[in-house]
Structures are given as C-alpha cells and as structure tokens.
Coordinates of C-alpha atoms and ligand atoms in Angstrom, one line a residue:
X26 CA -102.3 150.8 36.5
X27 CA -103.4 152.8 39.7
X28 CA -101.3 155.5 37.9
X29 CA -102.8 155.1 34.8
X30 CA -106.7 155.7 36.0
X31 CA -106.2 158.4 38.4
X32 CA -103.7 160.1 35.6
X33 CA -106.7 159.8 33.1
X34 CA -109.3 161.4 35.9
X35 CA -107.2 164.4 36.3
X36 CA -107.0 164.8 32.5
X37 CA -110.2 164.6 31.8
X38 CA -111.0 166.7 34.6
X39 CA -108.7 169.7 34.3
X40 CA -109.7 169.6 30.5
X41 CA -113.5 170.1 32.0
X42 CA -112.4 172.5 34.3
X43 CA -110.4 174.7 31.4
X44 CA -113.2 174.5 29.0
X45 CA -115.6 175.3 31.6
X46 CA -113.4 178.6 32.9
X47 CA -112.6 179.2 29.5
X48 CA -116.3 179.7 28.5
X49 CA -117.3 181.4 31.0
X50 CA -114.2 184.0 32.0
X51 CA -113.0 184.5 28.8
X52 CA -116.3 185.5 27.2
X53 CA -117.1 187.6 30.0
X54 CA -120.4 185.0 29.8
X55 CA -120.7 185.7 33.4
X56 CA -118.8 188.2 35.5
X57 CA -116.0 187.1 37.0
X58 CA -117.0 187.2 40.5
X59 CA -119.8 184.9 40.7
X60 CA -117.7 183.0 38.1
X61 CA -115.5 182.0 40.9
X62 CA -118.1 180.6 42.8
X63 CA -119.5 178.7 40.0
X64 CA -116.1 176.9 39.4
X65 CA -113.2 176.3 41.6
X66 CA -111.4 179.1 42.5
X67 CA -107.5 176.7 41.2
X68 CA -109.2 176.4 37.6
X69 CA -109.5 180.2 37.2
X70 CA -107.9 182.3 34.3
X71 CA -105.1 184.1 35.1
X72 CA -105.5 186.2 32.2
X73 CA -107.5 189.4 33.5
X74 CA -106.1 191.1 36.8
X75 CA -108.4 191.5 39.8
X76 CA -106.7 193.7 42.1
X77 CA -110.2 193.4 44.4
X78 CA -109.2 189.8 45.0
X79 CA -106.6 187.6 46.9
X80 CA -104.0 186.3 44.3
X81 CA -105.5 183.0 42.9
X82 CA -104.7 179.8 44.4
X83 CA -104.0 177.5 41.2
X84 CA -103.4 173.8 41.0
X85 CA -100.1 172.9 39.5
X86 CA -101.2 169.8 38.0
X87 CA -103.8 171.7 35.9
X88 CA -101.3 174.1 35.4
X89 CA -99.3 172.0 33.9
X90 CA -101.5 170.5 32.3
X91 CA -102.9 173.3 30.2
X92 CA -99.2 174.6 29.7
X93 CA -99.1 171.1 27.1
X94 CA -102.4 172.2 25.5
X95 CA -103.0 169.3 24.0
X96 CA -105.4 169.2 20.9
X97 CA -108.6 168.6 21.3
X98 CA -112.2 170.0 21.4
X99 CA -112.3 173.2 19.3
X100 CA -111.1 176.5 20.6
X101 CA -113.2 179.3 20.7
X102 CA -111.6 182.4 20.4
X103 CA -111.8 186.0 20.5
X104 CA -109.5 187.2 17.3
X105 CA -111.1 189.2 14.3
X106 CA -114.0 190.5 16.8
X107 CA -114.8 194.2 15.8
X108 CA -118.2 196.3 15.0
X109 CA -119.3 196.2 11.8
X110 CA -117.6 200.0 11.0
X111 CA -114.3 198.7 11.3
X112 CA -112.0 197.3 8.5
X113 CA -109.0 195.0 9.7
X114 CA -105.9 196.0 8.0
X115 CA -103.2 194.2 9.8
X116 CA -102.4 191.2 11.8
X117 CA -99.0 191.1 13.9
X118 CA -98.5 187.0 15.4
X119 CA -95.7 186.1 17.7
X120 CA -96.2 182.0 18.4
X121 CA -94.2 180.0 20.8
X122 CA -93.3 176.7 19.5
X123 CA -95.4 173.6 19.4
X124 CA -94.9 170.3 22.0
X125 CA -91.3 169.7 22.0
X126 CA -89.3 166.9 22.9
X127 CA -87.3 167.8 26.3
X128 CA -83.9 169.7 26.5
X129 CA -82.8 167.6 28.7
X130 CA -82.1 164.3 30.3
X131 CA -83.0 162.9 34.0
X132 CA -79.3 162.0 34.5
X133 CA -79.7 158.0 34.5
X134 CA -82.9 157.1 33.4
X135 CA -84.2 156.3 30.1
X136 CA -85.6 158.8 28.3
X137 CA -88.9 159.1 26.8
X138 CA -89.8 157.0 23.7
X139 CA -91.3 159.6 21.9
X140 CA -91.8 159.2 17.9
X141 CA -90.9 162.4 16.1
X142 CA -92.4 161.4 12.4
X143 CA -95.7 162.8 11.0
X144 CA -97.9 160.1 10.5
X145 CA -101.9 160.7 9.6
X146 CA -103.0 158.0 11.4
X147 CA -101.6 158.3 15.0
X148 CA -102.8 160.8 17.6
X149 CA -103.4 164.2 17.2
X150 CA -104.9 163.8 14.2
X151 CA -104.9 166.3 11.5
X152 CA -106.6 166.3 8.1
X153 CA -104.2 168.2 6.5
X154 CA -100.8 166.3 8.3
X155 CA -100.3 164.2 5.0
X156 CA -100.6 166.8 2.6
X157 CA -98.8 169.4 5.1
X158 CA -95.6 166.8 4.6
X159 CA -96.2 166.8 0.9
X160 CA -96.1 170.2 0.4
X161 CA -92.8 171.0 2.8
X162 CA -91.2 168.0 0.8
X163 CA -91.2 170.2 -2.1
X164 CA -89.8 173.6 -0.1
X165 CA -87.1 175.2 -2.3
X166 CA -84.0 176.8 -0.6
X167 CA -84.9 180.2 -1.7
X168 CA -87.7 180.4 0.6
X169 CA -85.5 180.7 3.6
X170 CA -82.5 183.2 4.6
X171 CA -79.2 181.1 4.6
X172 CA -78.8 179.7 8.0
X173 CA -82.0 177.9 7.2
X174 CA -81.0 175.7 4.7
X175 CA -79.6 173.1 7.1
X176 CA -82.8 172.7 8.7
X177 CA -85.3 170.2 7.9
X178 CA -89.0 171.3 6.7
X179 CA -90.8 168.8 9.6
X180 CA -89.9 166.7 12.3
X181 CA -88.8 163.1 11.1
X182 CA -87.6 161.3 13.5
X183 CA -88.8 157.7 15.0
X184 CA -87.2 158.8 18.5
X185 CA -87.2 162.5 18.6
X186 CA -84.0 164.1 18.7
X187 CA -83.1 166.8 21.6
X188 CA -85.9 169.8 21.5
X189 CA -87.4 168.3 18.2
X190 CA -91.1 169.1 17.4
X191 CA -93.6 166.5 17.8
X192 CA -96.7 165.5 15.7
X193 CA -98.4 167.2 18.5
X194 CA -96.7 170.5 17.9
X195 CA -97.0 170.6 14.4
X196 CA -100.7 169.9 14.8
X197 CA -101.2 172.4 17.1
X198 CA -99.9 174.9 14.8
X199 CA -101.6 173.8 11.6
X200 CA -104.8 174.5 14.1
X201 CA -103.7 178.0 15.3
X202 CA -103.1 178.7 11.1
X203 CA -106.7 177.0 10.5
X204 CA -108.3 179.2 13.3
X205 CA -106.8 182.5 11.9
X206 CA -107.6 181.4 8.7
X207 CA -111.4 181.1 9.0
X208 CA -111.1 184.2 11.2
X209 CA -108.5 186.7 8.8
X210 CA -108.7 185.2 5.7
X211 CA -112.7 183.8 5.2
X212 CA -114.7 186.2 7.2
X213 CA -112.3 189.7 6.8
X214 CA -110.7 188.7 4.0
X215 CA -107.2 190.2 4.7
X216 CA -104.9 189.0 1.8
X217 CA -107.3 189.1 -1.5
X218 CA -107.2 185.3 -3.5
X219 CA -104.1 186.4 -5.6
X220 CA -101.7 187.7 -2.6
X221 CA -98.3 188.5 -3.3
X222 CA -94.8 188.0 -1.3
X223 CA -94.7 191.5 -0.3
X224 CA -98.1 191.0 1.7
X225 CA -96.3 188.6 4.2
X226 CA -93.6 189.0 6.6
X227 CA -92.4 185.9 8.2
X228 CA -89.1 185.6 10.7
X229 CA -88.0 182.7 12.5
X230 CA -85.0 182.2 15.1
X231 CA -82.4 179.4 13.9
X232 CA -83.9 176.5 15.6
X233 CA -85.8 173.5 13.7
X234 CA -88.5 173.8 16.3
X235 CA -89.3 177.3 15.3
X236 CA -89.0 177.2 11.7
X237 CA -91.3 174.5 11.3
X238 CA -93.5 175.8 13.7
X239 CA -93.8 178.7 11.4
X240 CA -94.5 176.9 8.8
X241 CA -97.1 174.3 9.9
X242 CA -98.8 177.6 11.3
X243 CA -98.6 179.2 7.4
X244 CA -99.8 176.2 5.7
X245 CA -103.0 176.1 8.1
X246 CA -103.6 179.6 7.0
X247 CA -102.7 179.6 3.6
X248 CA -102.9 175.7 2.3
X249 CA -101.0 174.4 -0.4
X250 CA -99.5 178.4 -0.6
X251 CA -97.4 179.1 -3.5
X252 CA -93.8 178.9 -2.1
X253 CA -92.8 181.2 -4.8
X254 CA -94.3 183.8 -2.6
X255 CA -93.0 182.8 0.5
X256 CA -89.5 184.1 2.4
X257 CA -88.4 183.0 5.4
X258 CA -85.6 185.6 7.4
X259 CA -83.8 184.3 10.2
X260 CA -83.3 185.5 13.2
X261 CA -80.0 185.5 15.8
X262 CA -81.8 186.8 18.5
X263 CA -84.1 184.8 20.7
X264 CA -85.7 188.7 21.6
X265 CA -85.7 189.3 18.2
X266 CA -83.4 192.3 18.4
X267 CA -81.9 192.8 15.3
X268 CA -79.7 195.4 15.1
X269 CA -80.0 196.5 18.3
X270 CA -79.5 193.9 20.9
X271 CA -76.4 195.9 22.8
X272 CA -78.1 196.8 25.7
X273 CA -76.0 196.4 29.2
X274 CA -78.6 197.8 31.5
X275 CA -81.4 194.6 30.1
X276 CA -78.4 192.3 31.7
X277 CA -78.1 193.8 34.4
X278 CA -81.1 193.7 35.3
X279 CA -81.4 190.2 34.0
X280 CA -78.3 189.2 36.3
X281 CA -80.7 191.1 39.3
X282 CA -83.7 188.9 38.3
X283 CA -81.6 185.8 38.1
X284 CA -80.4 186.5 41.7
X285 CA -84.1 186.7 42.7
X286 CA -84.7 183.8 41.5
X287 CA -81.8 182.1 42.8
X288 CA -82.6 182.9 46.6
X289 CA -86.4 182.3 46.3
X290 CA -85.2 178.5 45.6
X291 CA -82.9 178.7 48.5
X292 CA -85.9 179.6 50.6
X293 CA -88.4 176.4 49.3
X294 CA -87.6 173.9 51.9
X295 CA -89.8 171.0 50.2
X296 CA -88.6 172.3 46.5
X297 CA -85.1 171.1 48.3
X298 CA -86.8 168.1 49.9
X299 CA -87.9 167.4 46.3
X300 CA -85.2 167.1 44.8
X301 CA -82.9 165.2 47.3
X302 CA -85.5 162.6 47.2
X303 CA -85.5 162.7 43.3
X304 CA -81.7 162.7 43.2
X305 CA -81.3 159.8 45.4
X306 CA -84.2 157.9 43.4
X307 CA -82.0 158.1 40.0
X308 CA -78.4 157.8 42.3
X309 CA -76.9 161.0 41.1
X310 CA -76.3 164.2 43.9
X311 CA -78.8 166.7 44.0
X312 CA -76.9 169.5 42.6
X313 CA -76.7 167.5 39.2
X314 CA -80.2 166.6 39.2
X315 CA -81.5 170.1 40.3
X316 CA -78.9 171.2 36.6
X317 CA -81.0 168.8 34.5
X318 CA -83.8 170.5 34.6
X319 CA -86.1 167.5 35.6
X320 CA -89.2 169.5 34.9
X321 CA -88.8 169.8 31.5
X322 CA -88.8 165.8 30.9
X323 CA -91.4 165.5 33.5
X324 CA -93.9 167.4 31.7
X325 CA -93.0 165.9 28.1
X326 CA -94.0 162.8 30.3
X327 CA -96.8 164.5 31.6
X328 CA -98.4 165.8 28.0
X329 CA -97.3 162.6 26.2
X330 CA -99.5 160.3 28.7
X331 CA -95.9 158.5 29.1
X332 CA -95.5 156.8 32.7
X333 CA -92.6 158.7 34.7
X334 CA -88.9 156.9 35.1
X335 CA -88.5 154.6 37.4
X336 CA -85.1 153.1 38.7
X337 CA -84.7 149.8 41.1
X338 CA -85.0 152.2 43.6
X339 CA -88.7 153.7 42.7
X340 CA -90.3 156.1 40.2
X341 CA -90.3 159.8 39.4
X342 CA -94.2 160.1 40.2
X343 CA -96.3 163.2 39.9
X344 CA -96.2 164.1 43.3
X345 CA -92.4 165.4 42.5
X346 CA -93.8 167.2 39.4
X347 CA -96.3 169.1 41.4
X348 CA -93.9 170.4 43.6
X349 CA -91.5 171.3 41.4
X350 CA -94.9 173.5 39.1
X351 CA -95.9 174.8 42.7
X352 CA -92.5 176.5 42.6
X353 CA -92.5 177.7 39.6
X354 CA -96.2 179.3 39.8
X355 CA -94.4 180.7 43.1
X356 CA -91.5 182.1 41.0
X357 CA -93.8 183.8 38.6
X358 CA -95.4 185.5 41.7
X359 CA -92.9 186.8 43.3
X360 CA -91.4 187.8 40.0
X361 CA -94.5 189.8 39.5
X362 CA -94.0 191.5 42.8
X363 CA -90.2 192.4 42.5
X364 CA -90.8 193.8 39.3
X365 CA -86.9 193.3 38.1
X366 CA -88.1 190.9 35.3
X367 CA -90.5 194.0 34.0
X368 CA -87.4 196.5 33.6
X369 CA -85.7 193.6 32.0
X370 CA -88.9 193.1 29.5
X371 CA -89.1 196.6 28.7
X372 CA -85.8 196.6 27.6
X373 CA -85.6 193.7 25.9
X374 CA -89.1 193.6 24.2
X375 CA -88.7 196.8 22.9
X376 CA -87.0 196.2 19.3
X377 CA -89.5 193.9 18.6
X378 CA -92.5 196.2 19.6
X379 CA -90.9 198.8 17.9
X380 CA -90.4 197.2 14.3
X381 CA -94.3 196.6 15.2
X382 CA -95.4 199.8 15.8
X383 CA -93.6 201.4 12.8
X384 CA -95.2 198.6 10.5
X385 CA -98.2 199.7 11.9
X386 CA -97.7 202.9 11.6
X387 CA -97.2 202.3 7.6
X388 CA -99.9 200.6 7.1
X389 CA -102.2 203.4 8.8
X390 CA -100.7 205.4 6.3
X391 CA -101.7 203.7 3.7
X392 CA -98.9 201.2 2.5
X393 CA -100.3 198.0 1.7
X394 CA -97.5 195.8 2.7
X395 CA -97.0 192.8 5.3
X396 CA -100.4 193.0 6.4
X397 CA -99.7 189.3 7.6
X398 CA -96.6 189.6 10.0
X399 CA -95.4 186.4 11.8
X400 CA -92.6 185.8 14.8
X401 CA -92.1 182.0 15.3
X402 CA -90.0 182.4 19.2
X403 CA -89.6 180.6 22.1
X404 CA -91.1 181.4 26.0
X405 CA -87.9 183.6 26.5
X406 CA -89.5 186.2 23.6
X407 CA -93.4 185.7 24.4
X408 CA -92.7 186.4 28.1
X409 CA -91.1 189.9 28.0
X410 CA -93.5 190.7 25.1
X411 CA -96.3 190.0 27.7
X412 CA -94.8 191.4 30.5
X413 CA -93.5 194.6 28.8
X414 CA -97.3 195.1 27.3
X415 CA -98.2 195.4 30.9
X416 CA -99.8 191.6 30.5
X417 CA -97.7 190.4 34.0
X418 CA -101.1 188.5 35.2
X419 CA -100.8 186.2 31.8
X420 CA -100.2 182.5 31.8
X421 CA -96.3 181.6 31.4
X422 CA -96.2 181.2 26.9
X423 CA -98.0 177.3 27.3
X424 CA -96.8 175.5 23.5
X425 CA -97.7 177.1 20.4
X426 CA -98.8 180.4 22.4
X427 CA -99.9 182.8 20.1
X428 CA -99.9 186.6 21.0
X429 CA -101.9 188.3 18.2
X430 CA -102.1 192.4 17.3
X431 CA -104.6 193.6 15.0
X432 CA -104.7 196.6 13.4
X433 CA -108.2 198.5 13.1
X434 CA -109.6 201.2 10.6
X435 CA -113.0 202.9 11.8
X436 CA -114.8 203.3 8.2
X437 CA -116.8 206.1 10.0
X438 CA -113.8 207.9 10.7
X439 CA -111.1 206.9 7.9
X440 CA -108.1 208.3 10.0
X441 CA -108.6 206.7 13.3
X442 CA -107.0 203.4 13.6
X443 CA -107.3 201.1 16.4
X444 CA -105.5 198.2 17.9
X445 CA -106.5 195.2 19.2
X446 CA -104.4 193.0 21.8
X447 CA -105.4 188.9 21.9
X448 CA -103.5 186.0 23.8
X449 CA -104.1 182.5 23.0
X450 CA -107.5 184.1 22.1
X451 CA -108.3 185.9 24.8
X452 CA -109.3 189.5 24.4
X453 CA -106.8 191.6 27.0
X454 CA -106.4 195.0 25.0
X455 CA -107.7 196.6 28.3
X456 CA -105.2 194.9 30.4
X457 CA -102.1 196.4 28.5
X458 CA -100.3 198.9 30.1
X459 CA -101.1 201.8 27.2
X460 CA -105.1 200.8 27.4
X461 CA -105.9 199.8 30.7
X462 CA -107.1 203.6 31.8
X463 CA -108.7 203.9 28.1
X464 CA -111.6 201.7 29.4
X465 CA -113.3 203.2 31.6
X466 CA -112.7 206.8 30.0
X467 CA -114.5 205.6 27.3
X468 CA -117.3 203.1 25.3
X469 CA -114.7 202.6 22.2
X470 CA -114.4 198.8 21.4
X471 CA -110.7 199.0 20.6
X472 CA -107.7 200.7 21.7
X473 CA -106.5 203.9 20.0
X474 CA -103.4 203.2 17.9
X475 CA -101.7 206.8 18.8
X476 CA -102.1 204.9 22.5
X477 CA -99.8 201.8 21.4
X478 CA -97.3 204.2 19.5
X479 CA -96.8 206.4 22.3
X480 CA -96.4 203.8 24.9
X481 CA -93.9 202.0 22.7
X482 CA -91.9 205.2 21.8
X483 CA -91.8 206.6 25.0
X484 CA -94.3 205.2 27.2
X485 CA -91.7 202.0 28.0
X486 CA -89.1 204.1 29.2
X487 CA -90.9 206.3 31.2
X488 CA -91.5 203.3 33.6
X489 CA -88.2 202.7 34.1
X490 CA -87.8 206.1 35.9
X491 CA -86.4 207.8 32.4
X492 CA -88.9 210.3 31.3
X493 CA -88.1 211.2 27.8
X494 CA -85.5 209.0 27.3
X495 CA -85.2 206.9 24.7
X496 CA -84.1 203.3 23.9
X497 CA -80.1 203.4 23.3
X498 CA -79.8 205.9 26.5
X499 CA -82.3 203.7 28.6
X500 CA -80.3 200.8 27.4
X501 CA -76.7 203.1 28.8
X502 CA -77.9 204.6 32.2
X503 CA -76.0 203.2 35.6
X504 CA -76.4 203.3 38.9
X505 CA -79.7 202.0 39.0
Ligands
NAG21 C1 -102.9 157.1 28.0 O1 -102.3 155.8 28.0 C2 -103.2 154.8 28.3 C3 -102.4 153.5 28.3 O2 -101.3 153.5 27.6 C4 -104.3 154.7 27.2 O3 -105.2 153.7 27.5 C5 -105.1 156.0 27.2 O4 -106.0 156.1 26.2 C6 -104.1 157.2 27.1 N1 -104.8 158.5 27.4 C7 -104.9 159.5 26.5 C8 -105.6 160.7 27.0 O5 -104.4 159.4 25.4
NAG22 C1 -87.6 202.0 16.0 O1 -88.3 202.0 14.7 C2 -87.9 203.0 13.8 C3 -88.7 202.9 12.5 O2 -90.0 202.8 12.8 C4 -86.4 203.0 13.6 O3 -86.0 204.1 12.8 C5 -85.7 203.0 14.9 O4 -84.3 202.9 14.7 C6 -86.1 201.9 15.8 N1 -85.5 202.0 17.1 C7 -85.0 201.0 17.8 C8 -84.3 201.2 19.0 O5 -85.1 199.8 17.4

C-alpha cells in the first residue's frame, strides 16, 4: 500500500514536472537559463545542447517514467509551424512503436498480467479504439507486401503475448495520427479530400508491433481511409537498409561500441551490487539475471502501474529499477563522449536518409508523389537516425517516438525549399549537424534544403575522416 501511494506521488509529480519543462523549454517560453532555476535542474529537456552548462543531472525515475509516455493531457507541439510565405509540400515520419509488452522474462517470477485486447472502455481511452478495430477487421491482404499477411491487424490478446502492443500503444499512436492530422491535413491541407495511393508511402519492419503501430498511426490521420488506397511494404532491415545493408566497417564499429559498453558495466560497482541482490531475490545466478534483461519487464511494470515481482524471499522494488536507469543514462553519456556509436549511426542511418533526401529532392522538383512518407521502426532505427542528424543530446526513442521532416516551399521565392527537423514535437532543426552553424548566420525560419542534401550526400562521410568519399567506399575502408 506504502508502495502504491508514494508510486502515485512520483507519477503525478514527474507528469507535473514534464509538462511544466515541456512548456517552458520547449517553446523557448522562457530562456533556458533562468528556466533551470525555475524548475529542477533533473526535470530538464535533454533535447537542446548547452555546451555553457555542466551535463544535466536527470532523475532516472522520471526518466523512466517519460520513456512510457503514457497518454494523457494533450501534447502541444511544434510540427506544421512556418511563416505564412511558406507552403508544406512533404512530411517524412519515422515512429518507434507504441507500449509493448516485455521481451523478456525475470527468470522465475510471474510475469505481468497484462491484457493485450482493445477494449473502449478500459484505460487509455480513445474515441476512435472501437471503430479503429472495425475498420482493421476489414483489412484486405492486398494492402500489405507478403510477409505481412501472417500478421494480425491489432493486438488481441487477454494476456499479451511476447513484445505484443498494448491498448496503450495503439492509443498513443492513433494520438500521434490525430495530432498530425489536425496539424498536416486540417490547417495545411497536404493530401487534398480525394487523395490517391500514390500520395502515400508507408513501410513497416516484419514485426506485429510495428505494423500495427503503422497503422493505428494512419487511421488517426486518415479515419475510416479507403484501404483500396493503402500499401503496406515490408521491411528486413531494422535500419531500413534495403538494398544496401552490406556494410562491414558499421560492424565494426558496432562490435567497438559494444565493447564500450561492455567495460563501462564492468566499472558500475552498485550496477553489480544491483543485480546480485536481484539475482539472489528470484534464486537464479547473476549472470542469468543480468541476460534477461530485467529492465525491460521492470518498466512494463513501471508504465502499467503493475506492483514489481516478489518471491518468498522479497520484491523487485524500484530502488533496483533506478539503479539499473542510472546506468543506462550513464551509458548514453559516455556513448556520447566516445563517439563510436556516431560512426556506427552514420553508417547505418545513411540508406534511410538517403531514400529521404532523394524523395525530397523529387518533390522540390515538382513530382507530386508520397508527400505523406511513414517508417514504423524500433529504438535501434530512431537512435542512429538521431545520432547521425547530429541530434546526440536527444532523449533515448521513449514509445511511439516520432521523428518528423517537413519539407518547405518559400512562395516568395518558388525555388527555395526548406526543411524542417521535429522530435516528439520539439523543434531541433538548429541542433542537426547540417543546420546548427545556419542559425546564427542567418534570420531564416527553416533550414535550407541544399543544407540537408549536402550533409546526407557527402556531409556524413566527411565526419568519419573520408572527405569525398562516398557510402559503399565508407562502408569498405580498414584500418580505422
Ligand atoms: C494504479 O493502481 C492503483 C491500485 O491498483 C489505482 O488505485 C490507481 O488509480 C492506479 N494509478 C493510475 C495512475 O492508473
Ligand atoms: C541514394 O539515393 C539515390 C537516389 O536518390 C540512389 O541512386 C543511390 O543508390 C542511393 N545510395 C545509397 C547508398 O543508398
């Protein structure tokens, strides 16, 4: 019970305290220096880097907390904001998934009781949940590329399967598709009332979580959409590769950033500590423990308002979860630092932002085509998307993240496009690697498109050391 009311507090509070430094950062309401002082230095954004200051101090707890982002008040958000001169042409969207049950099980304990069916009435609510359900009920097979067709339209379980979407992450997609709705659709009118196929471009890895993700997002955006219109391709490739996912100097350095990782845990003492008193709390040795990946479950616990497991011999209790986020925010740091997870980014994020920048491109020119383009992806694509764009101060992909590229056309000036950069709605164009300078050069509202094209086609391997190299010999070069 003691649990209970102290676990409410600190919800209620870190919501207050993420509104609060949501309103004011974000919006750039106040500055962020006195912004610290007015709230408390662990609820700051991490969003925007500020080199003048000491690295934030943040509180894992709300950390972890706003990594479930659970639905509630409305978001405000920063997408679709442009002078009145400008015409949006395009919007690029690459999600994470929604709440998802965990991937896997605290050896010996039971796990969560977590019920993976839609039902209206059960919280988070969502008007359109019922009808949402209807309309996937009816979801022909030709609206998905093959693999597809073995996957079901919506979670429907009464105890959630392994890394099955919840109610919670379907509803936090059909609000991400509702938000960029009223934005794209009602106030900039980007697909005109009788859109066709062509005017999308939806892709999806193979995994239930994502497809439906994907599509709770699209029927926020576009209700009761004509699935005649709609295609679905799959995609192998968690970076969303394609055809070009041979790339041995990305594992290397992904083997060299693994390493890292591996003997900053070695150097945690209580992270140890941690989990040899977790291990001998569920009777199983450490190492096992450690390879379940406790965190996981502990924050579907955490986000669900589920007590922890308990044994006879005690309880997994949040005190173990803090310690195990404290590392984690540690991890990110020093990831930051070493900079072997950027190289690995670049590498690996760059088919993605390349197929972006040439649909771009396109459209500048004047093709009218998938002016809607949407990646549904895990944490392992978001994260070297950010980190490649130069975004390495952003907030680890929380559930259904949404990164978000718009596409610009100054009326004024019919030839110059611009581009604009949003994460979970959060204006950081100027904090991108090809914009950041741009800024104080100059009092345009957006970033140059020529800027984003150059830094994908050449830009991103010029920080690797290989001026004027491009992707394949990047991709080929030893002895680094
Ligand atoms: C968490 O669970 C408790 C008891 O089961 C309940 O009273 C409370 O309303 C829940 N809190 C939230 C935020 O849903
Ligand atoms: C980048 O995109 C262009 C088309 O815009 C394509 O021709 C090229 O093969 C792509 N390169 C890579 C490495 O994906």
């Amino acid at each position: 019970m003691l649990f209970r009311s102290r676990f409410l507090l600190l919800l209620a509070l870190a919501a207050l305290l993420a509104f609060v430094s949501l309103s004011l950062q974000f919006f750039h309401l106040i500055p962020l220096s006195s912004a610290k002082n007015a709230v408390s230095s662990k609820s700051r954004k991490r969003i925007l880097p500020d080199p003048a200051t000491e690295p934030p101090v943040l509180d894992p707890v709300n950390e972890a907390l706003l990594y479930c982002n659970t639905p509630s008040v409305a978001e405000r958000s920063m997408e679709g904001h442009a002078p009145h001169h400008f015409k949006l042409v395009s919007v690029h969207v690459f999600i994470r998934h929604g709440d998802r049950y965990p991937l896997y099980v605290i050896p010996k304990t039971k796990r969560p009781e977590i019920d993976c069916t839609l039902v209206a009435d059960r919280k988070p609510y969502h008007p359109k949940l019922e009808a949402f359900v209807a309309h996937m009920s009816k979801g022909p097979r030709a609206a998905f590329e093959s693999p597809f067709h073995a996957l079901p339209l919506y979670p429907d379980h009464q105890l959630c399967e392994m890394g099955e979407l919840t109610q919670t992450g379907v509803v936090q997609h059909l609000r991400n598709g509702q938000l960029l709705r009223d934005i794209y659709l009602k106030r900039h009118r980007l697909l005109p009332d009788g859109w066709a196929g062509a005017q999308l471009y939806l892709e999806s890895t193979g995994k239930s979580r994502t497809l439906q993700s994907g599509l709770a997002l699209l029927y926020g955006l576009l209700p009761d959409f004509d699935w005649a219109k709609v295609y679905f391709r799959h995609q192998p490739s968690a970076l969303f590769c394609s055809g070009s996912c041979y790339c041995p100097a990305r594992n290397q350095y992904l083997e060299r950033e693994q390493r890292r990782q591996y003997l900053l845990r070695l150097k945690n003492r209580r992270l140890e500590a941690t989990y040899g008193d977790m291990a001998r709390l569920v009777d199983v040795p450490a190492k096992q423990l450690r390879a379940a990946n406790p965190i996981d479950s502990m924050l579907c616990h955490l986000c669900h308002n589920v007590s922890f497991p308990c044994t006879r011999s005690g309880c997994l209790d949040l005190g173990h979860l803090r310690v195990l986020k404290a590392h984690q925010l540690d991890d990110e740091r020093d990831r930051r630092e070493k900079q072997l997870y950027r190289a690995y980014a670049l590498l690996g994020a760059h088919p993605l932002l390349n197929q972006t920048a040439g649909r771009m491109q396109r459209l500048a020119e004047g093709a009218r085509d998938e002016v809607f383009a949407l990646y549904s992806a895990h944490d392992v694509t978001l994260s070297p998307v950010l980190s490649a764009l130069g975004l390495s101060e952003a907030r680890f992909p929380r559930f259904a993240a949404r990164l978000v590229l718009e596409l610009w056309q100054d009326r004024a000036e019919p030839r110059a496009h611009g581009v604009r950069v949003l994460y979970d709605g959060a204006d950081v164009t100027f904090s991108t690697a090809f914009c950041r300078d741009h800024h104080q050069r100059s009092a345009r509202p957006m970033c140059p498109l020529e800027n984003f094209l150059r830094f994908v086609r050449r830009g991103m391997f010029e920080s690797l050391g290989g001026a004027g190299a491009t992707y394949h010999e990047a991709c080929h070069r030893e002895g680094f």
